[in-house]
Coordinates of C-alpha atoms in Angstrom, one line a residue:
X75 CA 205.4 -76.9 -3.7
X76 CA 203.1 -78.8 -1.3
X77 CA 200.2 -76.7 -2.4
X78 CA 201.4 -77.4 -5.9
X79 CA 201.6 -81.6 -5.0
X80 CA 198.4 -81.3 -3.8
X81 CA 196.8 -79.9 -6.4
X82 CA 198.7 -82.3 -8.8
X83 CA 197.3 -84.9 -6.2
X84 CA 193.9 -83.8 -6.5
X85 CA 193.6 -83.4 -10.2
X86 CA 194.9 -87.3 -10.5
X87 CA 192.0 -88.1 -8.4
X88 CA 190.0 -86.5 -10.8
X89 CA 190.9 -87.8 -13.6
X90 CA 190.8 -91.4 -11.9
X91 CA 187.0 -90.5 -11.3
X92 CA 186.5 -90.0 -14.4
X93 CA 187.7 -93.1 -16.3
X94 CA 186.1 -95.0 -13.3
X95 CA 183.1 -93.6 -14.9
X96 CA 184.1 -93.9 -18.1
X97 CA 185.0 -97.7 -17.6
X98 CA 181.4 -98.2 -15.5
X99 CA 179.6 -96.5 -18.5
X100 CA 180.7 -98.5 -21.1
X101 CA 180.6 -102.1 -18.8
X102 CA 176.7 -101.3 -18.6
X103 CA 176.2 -100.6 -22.2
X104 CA 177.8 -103.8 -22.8
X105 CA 175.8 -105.9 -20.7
X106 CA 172.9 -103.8 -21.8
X107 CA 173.4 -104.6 -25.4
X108 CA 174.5 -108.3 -24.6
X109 CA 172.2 -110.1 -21.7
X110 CA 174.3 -113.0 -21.7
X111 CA 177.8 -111.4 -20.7
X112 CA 178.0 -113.6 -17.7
X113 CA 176.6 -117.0 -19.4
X114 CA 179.1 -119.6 -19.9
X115 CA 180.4 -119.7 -23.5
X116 CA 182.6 -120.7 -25.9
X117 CA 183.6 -117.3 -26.0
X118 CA 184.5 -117.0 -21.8
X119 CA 188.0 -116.8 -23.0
X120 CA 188.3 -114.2 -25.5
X121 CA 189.8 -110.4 -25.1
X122 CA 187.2 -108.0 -23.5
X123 CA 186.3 -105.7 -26.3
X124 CA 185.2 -102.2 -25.3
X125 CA 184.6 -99.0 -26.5
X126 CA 187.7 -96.7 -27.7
X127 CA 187.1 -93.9 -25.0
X128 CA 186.8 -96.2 -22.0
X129 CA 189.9 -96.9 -20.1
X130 CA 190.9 -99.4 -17.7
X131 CA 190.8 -97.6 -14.2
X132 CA 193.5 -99.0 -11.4
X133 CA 192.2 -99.3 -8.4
X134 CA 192.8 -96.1 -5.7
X135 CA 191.7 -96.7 -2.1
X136 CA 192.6 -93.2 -1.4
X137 CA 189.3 -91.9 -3.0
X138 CA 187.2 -93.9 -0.5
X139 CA 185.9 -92.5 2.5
X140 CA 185.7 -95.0 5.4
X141 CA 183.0 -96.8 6.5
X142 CA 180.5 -95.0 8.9
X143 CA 180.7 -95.4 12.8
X144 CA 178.1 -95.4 15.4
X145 CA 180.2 -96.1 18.7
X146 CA 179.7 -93.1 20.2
X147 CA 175.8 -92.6 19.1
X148 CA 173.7 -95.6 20.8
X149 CA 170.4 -97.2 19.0
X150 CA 167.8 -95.6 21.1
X151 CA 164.5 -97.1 19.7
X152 CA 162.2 -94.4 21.4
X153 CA 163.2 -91.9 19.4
X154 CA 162.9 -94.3 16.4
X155 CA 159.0 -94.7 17.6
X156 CA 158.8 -91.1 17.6
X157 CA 159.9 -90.6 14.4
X158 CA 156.4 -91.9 13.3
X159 CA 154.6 -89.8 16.1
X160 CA 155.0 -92.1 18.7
X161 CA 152.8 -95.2 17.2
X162 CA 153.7 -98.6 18.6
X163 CA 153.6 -102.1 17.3
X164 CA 149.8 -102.9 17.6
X165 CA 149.4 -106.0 19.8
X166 CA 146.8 -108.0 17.6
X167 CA 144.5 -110.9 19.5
X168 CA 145.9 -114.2 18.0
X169 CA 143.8 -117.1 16.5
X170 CA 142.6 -119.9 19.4
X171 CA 144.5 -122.6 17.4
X172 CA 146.9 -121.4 15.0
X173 CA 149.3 -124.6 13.7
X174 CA 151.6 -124.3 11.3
X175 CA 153.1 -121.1 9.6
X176 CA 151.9 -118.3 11.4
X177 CA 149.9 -115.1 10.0
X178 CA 151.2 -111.1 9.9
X179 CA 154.2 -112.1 12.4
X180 CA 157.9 -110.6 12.4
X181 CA 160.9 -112.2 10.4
X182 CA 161.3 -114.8 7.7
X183 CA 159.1 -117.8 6.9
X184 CA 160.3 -121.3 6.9
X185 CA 160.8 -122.4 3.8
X186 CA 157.7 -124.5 2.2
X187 CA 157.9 -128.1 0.8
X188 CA 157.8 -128.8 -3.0
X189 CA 154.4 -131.0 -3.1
X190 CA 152.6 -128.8 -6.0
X191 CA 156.1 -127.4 -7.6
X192 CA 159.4 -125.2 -6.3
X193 CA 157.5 -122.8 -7.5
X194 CA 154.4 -122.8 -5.2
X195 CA 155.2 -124.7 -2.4
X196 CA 153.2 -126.2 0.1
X197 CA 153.2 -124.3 3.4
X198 CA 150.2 -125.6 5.9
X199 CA 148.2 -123.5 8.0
X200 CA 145.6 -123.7 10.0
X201 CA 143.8 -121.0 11.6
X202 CA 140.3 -120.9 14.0
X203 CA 139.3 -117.6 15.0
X204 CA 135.8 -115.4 15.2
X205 CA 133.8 -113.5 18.1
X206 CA 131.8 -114.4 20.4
X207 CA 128.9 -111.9 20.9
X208 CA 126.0 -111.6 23.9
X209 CA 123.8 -108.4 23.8
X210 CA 120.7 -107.8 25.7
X211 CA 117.8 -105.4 24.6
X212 CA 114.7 -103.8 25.2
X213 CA 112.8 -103.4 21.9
X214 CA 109.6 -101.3 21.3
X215 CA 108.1 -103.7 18.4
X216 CA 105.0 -101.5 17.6
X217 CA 102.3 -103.2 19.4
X218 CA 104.5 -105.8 21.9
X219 CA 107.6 -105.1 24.0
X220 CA 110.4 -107.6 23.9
X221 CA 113.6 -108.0 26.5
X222 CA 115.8 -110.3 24.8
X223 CA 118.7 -111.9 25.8
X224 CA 120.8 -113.4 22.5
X225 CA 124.2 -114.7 21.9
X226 CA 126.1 -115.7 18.6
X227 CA 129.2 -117.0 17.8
X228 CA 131.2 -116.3 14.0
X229 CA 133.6 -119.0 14.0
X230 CA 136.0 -119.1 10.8
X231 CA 138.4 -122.3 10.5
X232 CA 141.0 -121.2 7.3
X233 CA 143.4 -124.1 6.0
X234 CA 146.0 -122.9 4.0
X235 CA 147.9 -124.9 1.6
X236 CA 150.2 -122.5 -0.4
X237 CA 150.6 -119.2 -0.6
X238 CA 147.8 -118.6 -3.1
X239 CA 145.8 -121.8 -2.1
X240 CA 143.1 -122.2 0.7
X241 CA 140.2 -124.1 2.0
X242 CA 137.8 -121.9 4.4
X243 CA 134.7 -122.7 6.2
X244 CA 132.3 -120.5 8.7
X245 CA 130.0 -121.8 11.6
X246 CA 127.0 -120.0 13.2
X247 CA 126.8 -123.2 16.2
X248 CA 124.0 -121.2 18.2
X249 CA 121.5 -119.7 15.9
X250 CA 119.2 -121.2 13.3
X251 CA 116.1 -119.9 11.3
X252 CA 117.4 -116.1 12.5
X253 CA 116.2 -117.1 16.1
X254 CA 119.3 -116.9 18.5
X255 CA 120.2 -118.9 21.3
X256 CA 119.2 -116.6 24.1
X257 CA 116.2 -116.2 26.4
X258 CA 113.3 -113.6 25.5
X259 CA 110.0 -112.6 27.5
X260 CA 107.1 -110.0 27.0
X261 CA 106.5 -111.6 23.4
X262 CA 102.8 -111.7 22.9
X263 CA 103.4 -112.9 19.7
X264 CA 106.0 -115.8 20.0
X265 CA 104.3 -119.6 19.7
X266 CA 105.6 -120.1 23.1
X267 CA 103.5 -117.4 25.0
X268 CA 105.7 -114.7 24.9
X269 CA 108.3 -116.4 27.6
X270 CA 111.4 -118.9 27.7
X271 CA 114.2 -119.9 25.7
X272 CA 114.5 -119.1 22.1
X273 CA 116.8 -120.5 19.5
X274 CA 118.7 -123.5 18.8
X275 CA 122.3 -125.1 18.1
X276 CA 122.9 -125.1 14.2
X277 CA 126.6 -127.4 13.7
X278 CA 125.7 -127.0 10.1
X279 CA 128.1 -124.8 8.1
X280 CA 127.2 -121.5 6.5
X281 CA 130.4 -121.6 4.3
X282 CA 132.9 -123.5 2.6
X283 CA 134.6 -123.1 0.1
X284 CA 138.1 -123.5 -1.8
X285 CA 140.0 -120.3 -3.2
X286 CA 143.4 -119.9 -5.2
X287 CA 145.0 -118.8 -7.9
X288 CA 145.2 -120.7 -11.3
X289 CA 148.4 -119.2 -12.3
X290 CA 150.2 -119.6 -9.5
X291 CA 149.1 -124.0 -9.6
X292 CA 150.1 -123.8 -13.0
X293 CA 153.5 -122.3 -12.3
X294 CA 154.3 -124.9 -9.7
X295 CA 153.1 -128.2 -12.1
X296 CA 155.2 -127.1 -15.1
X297 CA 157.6 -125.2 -12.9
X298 CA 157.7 -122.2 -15.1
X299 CA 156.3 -118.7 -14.2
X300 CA 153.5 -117.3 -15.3
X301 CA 152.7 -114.0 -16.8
X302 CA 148.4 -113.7 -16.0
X303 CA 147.0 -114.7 -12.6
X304 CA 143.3 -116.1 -12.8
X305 CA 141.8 -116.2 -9.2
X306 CA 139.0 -118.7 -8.6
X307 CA 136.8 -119.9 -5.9
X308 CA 133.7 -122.7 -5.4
X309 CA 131.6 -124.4 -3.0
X310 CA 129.3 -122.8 -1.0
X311 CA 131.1 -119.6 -1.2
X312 CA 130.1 -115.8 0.3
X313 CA 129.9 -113.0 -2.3
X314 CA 129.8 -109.4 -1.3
X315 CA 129.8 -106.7 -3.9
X316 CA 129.5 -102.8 -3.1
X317 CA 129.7 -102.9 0.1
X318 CA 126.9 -105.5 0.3
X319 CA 124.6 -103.6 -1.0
X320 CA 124.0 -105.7 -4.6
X321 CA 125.1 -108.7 -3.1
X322 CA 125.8 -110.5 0.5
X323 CA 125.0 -113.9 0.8
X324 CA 126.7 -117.5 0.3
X325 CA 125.2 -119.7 -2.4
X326 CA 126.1 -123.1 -3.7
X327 CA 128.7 -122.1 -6.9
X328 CA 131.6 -120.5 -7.8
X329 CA 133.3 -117.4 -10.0
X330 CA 136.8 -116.4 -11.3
X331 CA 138.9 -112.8 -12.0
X332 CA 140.2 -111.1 -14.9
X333 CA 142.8 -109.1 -12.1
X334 CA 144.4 -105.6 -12.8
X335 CA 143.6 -104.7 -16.0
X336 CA 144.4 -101.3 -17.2
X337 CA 143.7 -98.8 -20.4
X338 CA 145.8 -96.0 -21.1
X339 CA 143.4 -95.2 -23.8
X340 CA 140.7 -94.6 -21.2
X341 CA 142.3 -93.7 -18.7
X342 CA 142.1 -96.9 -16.2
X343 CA 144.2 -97.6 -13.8
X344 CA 143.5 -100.9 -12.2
X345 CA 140.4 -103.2 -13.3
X346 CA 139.1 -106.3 -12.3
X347 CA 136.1 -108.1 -14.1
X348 CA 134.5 -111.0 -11.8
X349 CA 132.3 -113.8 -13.4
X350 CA 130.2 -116.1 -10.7
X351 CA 127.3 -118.5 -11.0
X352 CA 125.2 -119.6 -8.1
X353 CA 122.7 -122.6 -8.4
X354 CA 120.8 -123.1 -4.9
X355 CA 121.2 -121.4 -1.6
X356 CA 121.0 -117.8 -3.1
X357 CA 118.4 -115.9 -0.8
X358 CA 116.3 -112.7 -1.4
X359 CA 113.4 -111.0 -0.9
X360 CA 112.4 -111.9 -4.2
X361 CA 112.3 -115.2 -4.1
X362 CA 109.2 -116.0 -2.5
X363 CA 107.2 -119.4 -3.7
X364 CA 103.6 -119.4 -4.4
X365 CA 102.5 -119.5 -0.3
X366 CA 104.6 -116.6 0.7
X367 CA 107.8 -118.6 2.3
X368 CA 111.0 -117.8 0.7
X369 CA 112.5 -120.2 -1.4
X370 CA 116.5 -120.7 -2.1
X371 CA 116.6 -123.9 -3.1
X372 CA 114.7 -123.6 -6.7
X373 CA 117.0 -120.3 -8.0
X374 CA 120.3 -119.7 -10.0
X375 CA 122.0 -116.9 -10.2
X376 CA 124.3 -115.3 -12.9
X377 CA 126.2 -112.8 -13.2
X378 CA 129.6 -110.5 -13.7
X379 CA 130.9 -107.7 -12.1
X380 CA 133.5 -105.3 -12.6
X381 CA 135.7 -102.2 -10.6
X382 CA 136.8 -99.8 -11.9
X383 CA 139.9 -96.8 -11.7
X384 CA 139.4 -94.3 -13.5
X385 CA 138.8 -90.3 -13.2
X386 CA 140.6 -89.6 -10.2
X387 CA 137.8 -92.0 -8.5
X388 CA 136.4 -95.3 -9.2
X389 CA 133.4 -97.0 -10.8
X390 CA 131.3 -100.4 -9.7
X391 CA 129.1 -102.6 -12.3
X392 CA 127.3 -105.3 -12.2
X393 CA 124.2 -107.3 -14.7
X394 CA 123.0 -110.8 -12.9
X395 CA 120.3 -113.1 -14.2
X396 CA 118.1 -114.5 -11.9
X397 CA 116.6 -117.7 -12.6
X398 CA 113.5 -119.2 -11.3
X399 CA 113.0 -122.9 -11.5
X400 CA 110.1 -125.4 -10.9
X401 CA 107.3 -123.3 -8.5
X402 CA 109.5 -119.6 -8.8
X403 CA 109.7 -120.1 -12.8
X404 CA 108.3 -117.1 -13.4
X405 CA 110.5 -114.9 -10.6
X406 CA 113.5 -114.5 -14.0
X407 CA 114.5 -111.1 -14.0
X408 CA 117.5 -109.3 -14.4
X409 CA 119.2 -107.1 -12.3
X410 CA 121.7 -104.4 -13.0
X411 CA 123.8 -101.8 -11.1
X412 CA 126.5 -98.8 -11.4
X413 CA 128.0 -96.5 -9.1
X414 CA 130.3 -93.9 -9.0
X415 CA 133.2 -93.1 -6.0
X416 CA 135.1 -89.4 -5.7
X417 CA 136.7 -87.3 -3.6
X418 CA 135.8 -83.6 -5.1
X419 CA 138.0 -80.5 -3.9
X420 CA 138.8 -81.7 -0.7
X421 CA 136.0 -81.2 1.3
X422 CA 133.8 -84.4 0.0
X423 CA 133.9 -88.0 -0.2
X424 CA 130.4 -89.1 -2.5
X425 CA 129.3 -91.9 -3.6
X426 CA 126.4 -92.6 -6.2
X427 CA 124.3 -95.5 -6.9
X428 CA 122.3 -97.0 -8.9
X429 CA 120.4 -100.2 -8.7
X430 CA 117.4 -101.8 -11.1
X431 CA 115.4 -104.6 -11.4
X432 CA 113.8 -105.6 -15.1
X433 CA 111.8 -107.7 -16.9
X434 CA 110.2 -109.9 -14.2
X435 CA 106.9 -111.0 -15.6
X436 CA 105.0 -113.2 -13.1
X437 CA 101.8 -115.6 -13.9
X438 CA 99.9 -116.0 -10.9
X439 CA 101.4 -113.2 -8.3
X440 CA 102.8 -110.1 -7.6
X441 CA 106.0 -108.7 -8.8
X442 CA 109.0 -109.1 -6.6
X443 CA 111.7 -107.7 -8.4
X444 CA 110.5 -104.4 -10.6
X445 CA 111.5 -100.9 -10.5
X446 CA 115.2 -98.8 -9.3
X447 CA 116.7 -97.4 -6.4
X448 CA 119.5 -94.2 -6.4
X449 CA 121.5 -93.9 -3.4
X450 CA 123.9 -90.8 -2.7
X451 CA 126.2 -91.4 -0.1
X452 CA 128.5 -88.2 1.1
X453 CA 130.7 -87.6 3.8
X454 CA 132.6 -84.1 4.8
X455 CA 136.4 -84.1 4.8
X456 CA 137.1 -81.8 7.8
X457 CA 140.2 -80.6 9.7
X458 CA 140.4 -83.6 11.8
X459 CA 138.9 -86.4 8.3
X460 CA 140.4 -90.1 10.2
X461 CA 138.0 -89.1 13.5
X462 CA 135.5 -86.5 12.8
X463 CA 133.1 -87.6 9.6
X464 CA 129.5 -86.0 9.4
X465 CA 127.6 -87.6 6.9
X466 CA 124.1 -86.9 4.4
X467 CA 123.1 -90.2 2.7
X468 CA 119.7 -89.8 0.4
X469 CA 117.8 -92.4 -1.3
X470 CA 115.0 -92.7 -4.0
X471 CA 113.1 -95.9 -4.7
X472 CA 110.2 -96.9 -7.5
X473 CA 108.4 -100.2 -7.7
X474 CA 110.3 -103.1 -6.0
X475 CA 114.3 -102.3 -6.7
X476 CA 116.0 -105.2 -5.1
X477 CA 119.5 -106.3 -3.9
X478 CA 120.9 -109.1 -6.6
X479 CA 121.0 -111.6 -3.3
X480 CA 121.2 -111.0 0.3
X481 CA 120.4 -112.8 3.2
X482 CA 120.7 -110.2 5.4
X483 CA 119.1 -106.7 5.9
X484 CA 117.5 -104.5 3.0
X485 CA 118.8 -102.2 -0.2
X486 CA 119.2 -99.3 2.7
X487 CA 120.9 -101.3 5.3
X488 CA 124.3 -98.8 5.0
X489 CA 121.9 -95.8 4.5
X490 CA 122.3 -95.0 8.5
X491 CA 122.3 -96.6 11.8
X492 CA 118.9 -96.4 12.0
X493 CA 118.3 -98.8 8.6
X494 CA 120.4 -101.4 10.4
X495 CA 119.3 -104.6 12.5
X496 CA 122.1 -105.5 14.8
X497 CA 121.9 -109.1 13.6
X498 CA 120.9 -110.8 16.9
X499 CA 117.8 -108.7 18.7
X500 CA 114.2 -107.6 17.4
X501 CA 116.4 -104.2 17.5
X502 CA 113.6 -102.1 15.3
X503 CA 114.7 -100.2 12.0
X504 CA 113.1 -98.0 9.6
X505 CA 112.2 -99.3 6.0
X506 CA 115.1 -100.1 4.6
X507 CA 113.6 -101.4 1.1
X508 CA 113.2 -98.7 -0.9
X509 CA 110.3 -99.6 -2.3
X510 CA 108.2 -96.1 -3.6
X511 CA 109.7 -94.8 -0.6
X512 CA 112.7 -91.9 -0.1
X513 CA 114.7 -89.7 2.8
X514 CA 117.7 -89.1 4.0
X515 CA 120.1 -90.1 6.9
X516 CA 122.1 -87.1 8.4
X517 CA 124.8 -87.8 11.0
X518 CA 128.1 -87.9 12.8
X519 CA 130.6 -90.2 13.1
X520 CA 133.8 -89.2 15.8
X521 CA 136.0 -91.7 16.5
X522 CA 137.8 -89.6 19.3
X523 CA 141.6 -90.4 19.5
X524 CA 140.7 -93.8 17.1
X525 CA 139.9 -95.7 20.7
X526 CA 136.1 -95.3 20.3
X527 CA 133.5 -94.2 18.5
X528 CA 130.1 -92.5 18.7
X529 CA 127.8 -91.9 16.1
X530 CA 124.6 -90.1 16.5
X531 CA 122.3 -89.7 13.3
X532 CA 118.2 -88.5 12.4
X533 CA 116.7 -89.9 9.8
X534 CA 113.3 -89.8 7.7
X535 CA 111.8 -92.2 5.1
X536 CA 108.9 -90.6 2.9
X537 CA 106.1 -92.4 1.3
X538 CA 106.0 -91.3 -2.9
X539 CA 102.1 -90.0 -3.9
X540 CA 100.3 -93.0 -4.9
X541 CA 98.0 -95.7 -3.5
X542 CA 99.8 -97.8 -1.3
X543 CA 99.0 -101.1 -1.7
X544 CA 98.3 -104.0 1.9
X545 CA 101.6 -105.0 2.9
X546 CA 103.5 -102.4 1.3
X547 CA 106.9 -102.2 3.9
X548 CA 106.2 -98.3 4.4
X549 CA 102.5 -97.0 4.7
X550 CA 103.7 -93.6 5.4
X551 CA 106.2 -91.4 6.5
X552 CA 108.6 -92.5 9.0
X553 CA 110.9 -90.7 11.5
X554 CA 114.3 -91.6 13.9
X555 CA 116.9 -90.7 15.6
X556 CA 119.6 -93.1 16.6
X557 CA 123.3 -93.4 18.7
X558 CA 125.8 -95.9 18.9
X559 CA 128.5 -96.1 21.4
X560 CA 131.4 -98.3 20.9
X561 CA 135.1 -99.0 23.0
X562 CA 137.5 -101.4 23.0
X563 CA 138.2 -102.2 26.9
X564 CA 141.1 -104.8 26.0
X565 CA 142.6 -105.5 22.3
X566 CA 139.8 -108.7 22.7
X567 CA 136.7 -106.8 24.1
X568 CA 134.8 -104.5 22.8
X569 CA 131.4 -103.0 24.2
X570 CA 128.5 -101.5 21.8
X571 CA 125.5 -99.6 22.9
X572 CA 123.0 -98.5 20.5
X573 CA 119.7 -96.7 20.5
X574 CA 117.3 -95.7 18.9
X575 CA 113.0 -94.3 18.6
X576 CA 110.9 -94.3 15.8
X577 CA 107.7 -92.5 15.0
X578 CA 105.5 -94.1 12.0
X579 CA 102.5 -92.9 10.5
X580 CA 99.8 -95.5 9.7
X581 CA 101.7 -97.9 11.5
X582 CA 102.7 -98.4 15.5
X583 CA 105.3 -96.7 16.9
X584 CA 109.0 -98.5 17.2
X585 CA 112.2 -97.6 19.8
X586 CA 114.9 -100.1 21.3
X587 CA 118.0 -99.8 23.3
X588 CA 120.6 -102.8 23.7
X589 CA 124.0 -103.3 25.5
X590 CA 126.5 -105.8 23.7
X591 CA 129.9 -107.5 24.3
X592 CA 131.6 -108.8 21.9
X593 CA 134.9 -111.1 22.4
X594 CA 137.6 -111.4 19.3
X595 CA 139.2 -114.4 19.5

C-alpha cells in the first residue's frame, strides 16, 4: 500500500504539473493577444476569462526543490581566473586629471542630471590624457648624416556632456612646421649650420571639435525615444578612412552617419554611409600653389563614404571632390576609392585596394592629382594567428594616385615598416607615393606571449618603363630591409627600436637606427 500511495502521490504531482502548464499557457496567450492586461481599466474588476482547457492550479510546495547551498563549497576566485586561462583584470594607466564620472571602471554610474531631458541626461566628464615621446637617431639622409634628438607630446583634453555628447580637443605644445623640439647636429643642410636646437613650442590646437548624436538630443528635448540615430560632428575635426590611407587629416568642417543599415536582399549585414565637407585646413600633396609651397587654406573638400558587410567580408567606398579656390583653382579633381576585406579558407586574411584620381586639368602647371594605385594587403593565418603574422603587401601605381587628404606620410605609408616615417626624426623611408612606381613588402610580425613585438620585413620599390621626369619621388629601383623592436617595461612605458638601410639607384643611399621612449599617461 505504500508503494501504491506513492505512486497515487506521484501521479497527483503530475497532473498538478500539468495544469500548472496548462494555466501558464493560456495566461501568456492572453497577455499576448491583449498588451494591456495589467493597465488600469474600467474593466480591473471583471471575471478573468480563460480558455476552456486551462484550469486553475493550487499551489503545491512539495514539487519544489529547495534553494541551492554553497556552505560547504567556498568562493575561491583563482579558479574562477582560471576558468578563462588564467587572464587577470588588465591594470590600465589612468588619465592625469580625470573629474567627474569616470571611464571603463567597475560598478554602477551615478545617476546623471536632467539638463537636456530624463532621457539623455547630463553626466560631466572631463578627461586629459596622451604620451609623451623622446627618441634619438642616427639617420643616413643620402648625402648628410643627422643625430637627432626629438621629443613630442599628444595631449587629448575630452569633455563629456552626456552619454552621446562631447567636446574634444588635441595639442602638439612642442612641435611646429614638422620640426620637433629636440636638438640635431651633422645637418649640412639645416639654415643653422647643421648644429643646435631645432623646433618650437606650438599652444595652438590641432583639433577641436564637437561630436553627438542627433537622436539621442532629440529624445531628451521632447522626452520620447527615438527609433534612428544620426551621429554628427564639426569644427576642426580629424577624419580617418581605411586605415588612413584615403584620408588622415583634420580640416575646418564637419559630416554626419546613416548608422547600421542592412539589406537582406543583398545580403548586408551592417552599413554605414558617412557624408563630410571640409573648407580650409585640408592638406595634401596635391595642393601645391603656383611657387611650389603647399597650400590648405584655399581648398574644400567633399565627399561620402560608406562600409560595408557583406560576403562573409566587408567592402570600403569612397568619391570626394576637391576644390581649388583663388591661386589652386585649377587643382579640382575628383577622387575615388574601393576595397575589399576577407578571410579565405582559413589560412588568409587579404585585403584589396583601389585608389584613383580624375579629371584634374591644370592651366599653368603640372598635374598633382592624375592616375590610380592597387594595393594587396595579405597576411597568413597560422597555428599560433594573435602572435605569429607573416605578411606580403604589393602595390601598383600610374601617373600621380593620391590620398583624398593627409597630412601625414604617403599612399604606401601601411605598405611596410620600411614606407613609414616615425613621425618625429629624419628616420629615412622608401617612396611611399606610388607614383609609376611598384614592389612589394614581405615580412613578420611576432608578438611573442602578446608582451612585445618584433617585426622584421625586406622590401623593394620598382620604377615602371618610361621616362622619368626631374623630381619624380623614385628615379629607380629601390631596396630595404627593416626591424622594429617594441616592449612595454611598466603598463605606462613602452621602448621602440627601429632600423633600417636602404639602397637606391640614381639616387644616394639612405639607413637610420633610433631608440624611443614613449610614456602613456
Amino acid at each position: 500500500m505504500t508503494k501504491g500511495n506513492e505512486t497515487v502521490s506521484h501521479r497527483k504531482h503530475i497532473s498538478a504539473g500539468r495544469a500548472a502548464l496548462l494555466a501558464a499557457t493560456a495566461a501568456a496567450a492572453l497577455l499576448i493577444a491583449t498588451p494591456g492586461a495589467f493597465a488600469a481599466s474600467a474593466d480591473a474588476d471583471k471575471p478573468r476569462e480563460m480558455d476552456s482547457i486551462a484550469r486553475p492550479a493550487e499551489h503545491d510546495a512539495g514539487v519544489f526543490k529547495a534553494d541551492p547551498t554553497y556552505e560547504d563549497k567556498p568562493y575561491n576566485a583563482e579558479g574562477q581566473l582560471q576558468i578563462y586561462g588564467g587572464k587577470r583584470n588588465l591594470t590600465e594607466p589612468r588619465p592625469i586629471i580625470e573629474a567627474g564620472r569616470p571611464q571603463y571602471v567597475e560598478g554602477p554610474f551615478e545617476q546623471g542630471t536632467n539638463i537636456a531631458g530624463e532621457k539623455n541626461l547630463f553626466a560631466p566628464a572631463l578627461q586629459v590624457f596622451g604620451d609623451f615621446r623622446t627618441a634619438i637617431a642616427a639617420n643616413d639622409v643620402g648625402n648628410d648624416t643627422v643625430y637627432e634628438w626629438a621629443n613630442r607630446l599628444n595631449l587629448d583634453v575630452d569633455l563629456k556632456l552626456t552619454a552621446t555628447e562631447r567636446i574634444h580637443a588635441f595639442f602638439r605644445p612642442l612641435d611646429r612646421g614638422g620640426k620637433f623640439l629636440g636638438y640635431r647636429f651633422g645637418d649640412k643642410n639645416d639654415d643653422n649650420g647643421g648644429d643646435g636646437g631645432v623646433g618650437e613650442v606650438d599652444p595652438g590646437v590641432e583639433t577641436l571639435f564637437f561630436e553627438g548624436d542627433i537622436g539621442a538630443i532629440v529624445a531628451g528635448l521632447s522626452d520620447e525615444y527615438q527609433s534612428f540615430d544620426l551621429p554628427i560632428s564639426f569644427g576642426l575635426v580629424p577624419f580617418i578612412m581605411q586605415n588612413g590611407l584615403w584620408m588622415e587629416d583634420a580640416f575646418v568642417g564637419g559630416g554626419f552617419a546613416l548608422p547600421s543599415l542592412n539589406s537582406a536582399a543583398l545580403d548586408i549585414t551592417n552599413m554605414d554611409i558617412t557624408f563630410f565637407a571640409g573648407f580650409s585646413e585640408a592638406e595634401s600633396p596635391a595642393f601645391v600653389a603656383a611657387n611650389g609651397d603647399p597650400d590648405t587654406d584655399e581648398v574644400s573638400v567633399y565627399g561620402v563614404a560608406a562600409f560595408v558587410e557583406w560576403f562573409e567580408g566587408y567592402s570600403e567606398f569612397g568619391v570626394g571632390y576637391i576644390d581649388g579656390r583663388n591661386d589652386l583653382s585649377d587643382i579640382d579633381y575628383v577622387n575615388l576609392t574601393a576595397a575589399f576585406t576577407k578571410r579565405y579558407g582559413g589560412w588568409l586574411s587579404n585585403s584589396v585596394r583601389v585608389f584613383g584620381a580624375v579629371g584634374q586639368d591644370t592651366d599653368n602647371r603640372a598635374k598633382t592629382a592624375d592616375g590610380f594605385a592597387i594595393l594587396l594587403e595579405n597576411s597568413l593565418i597560422t597555428h599560433k594567428p594573435d602572435v605569429y603574422v607573416p605578411y606580403l603587401n604589393a602595390f601598383l601605381g600610374v601617373d600621380k594616385p593620391q590620398s583624398l587628404v593627409r597630412d601625414n606620410g604617403g599612399l604606401l605609408k601601411n605598405t611596410g615598416i620600411t614606407f613609414e616615417n616615425d613621425g618625429m626624426t629624419q628616420f629615412p623611408k622608401l617612396d611611399d607615393t606610388a607614383q609609376d612606381t611598384f614592389g612589394a613588402a614581405v615580412g613578420v610580425n611576432y608578438l611573442f606571449n602578446l608582451d612585445q613585438q618584433l617585426v622584421v620585413e625586406a622590401s623593394t620599390v620598382q620604377v615602371l618603363e618610361g621616362e622619368k621626369q626631374a623630381g619624380q619621388p623614385a628615379q629607380g629601383a629601390q631596396y630595404a630591409v627593416g626591424a622594429r623592436y617594441q616592449i612595454p617595461v611598466t603598463n605606462r612605458v613602452i621602448l621602440r627600436a627601429d632600423a633600417i638601410a636602404a639602397i637606391r639607384e640614381n639616387a644616394d643611399d639612405v639607413a637610420g637606427i633610433r631608440f624611443e621612449v614613449r610614456v602613456k599617461f
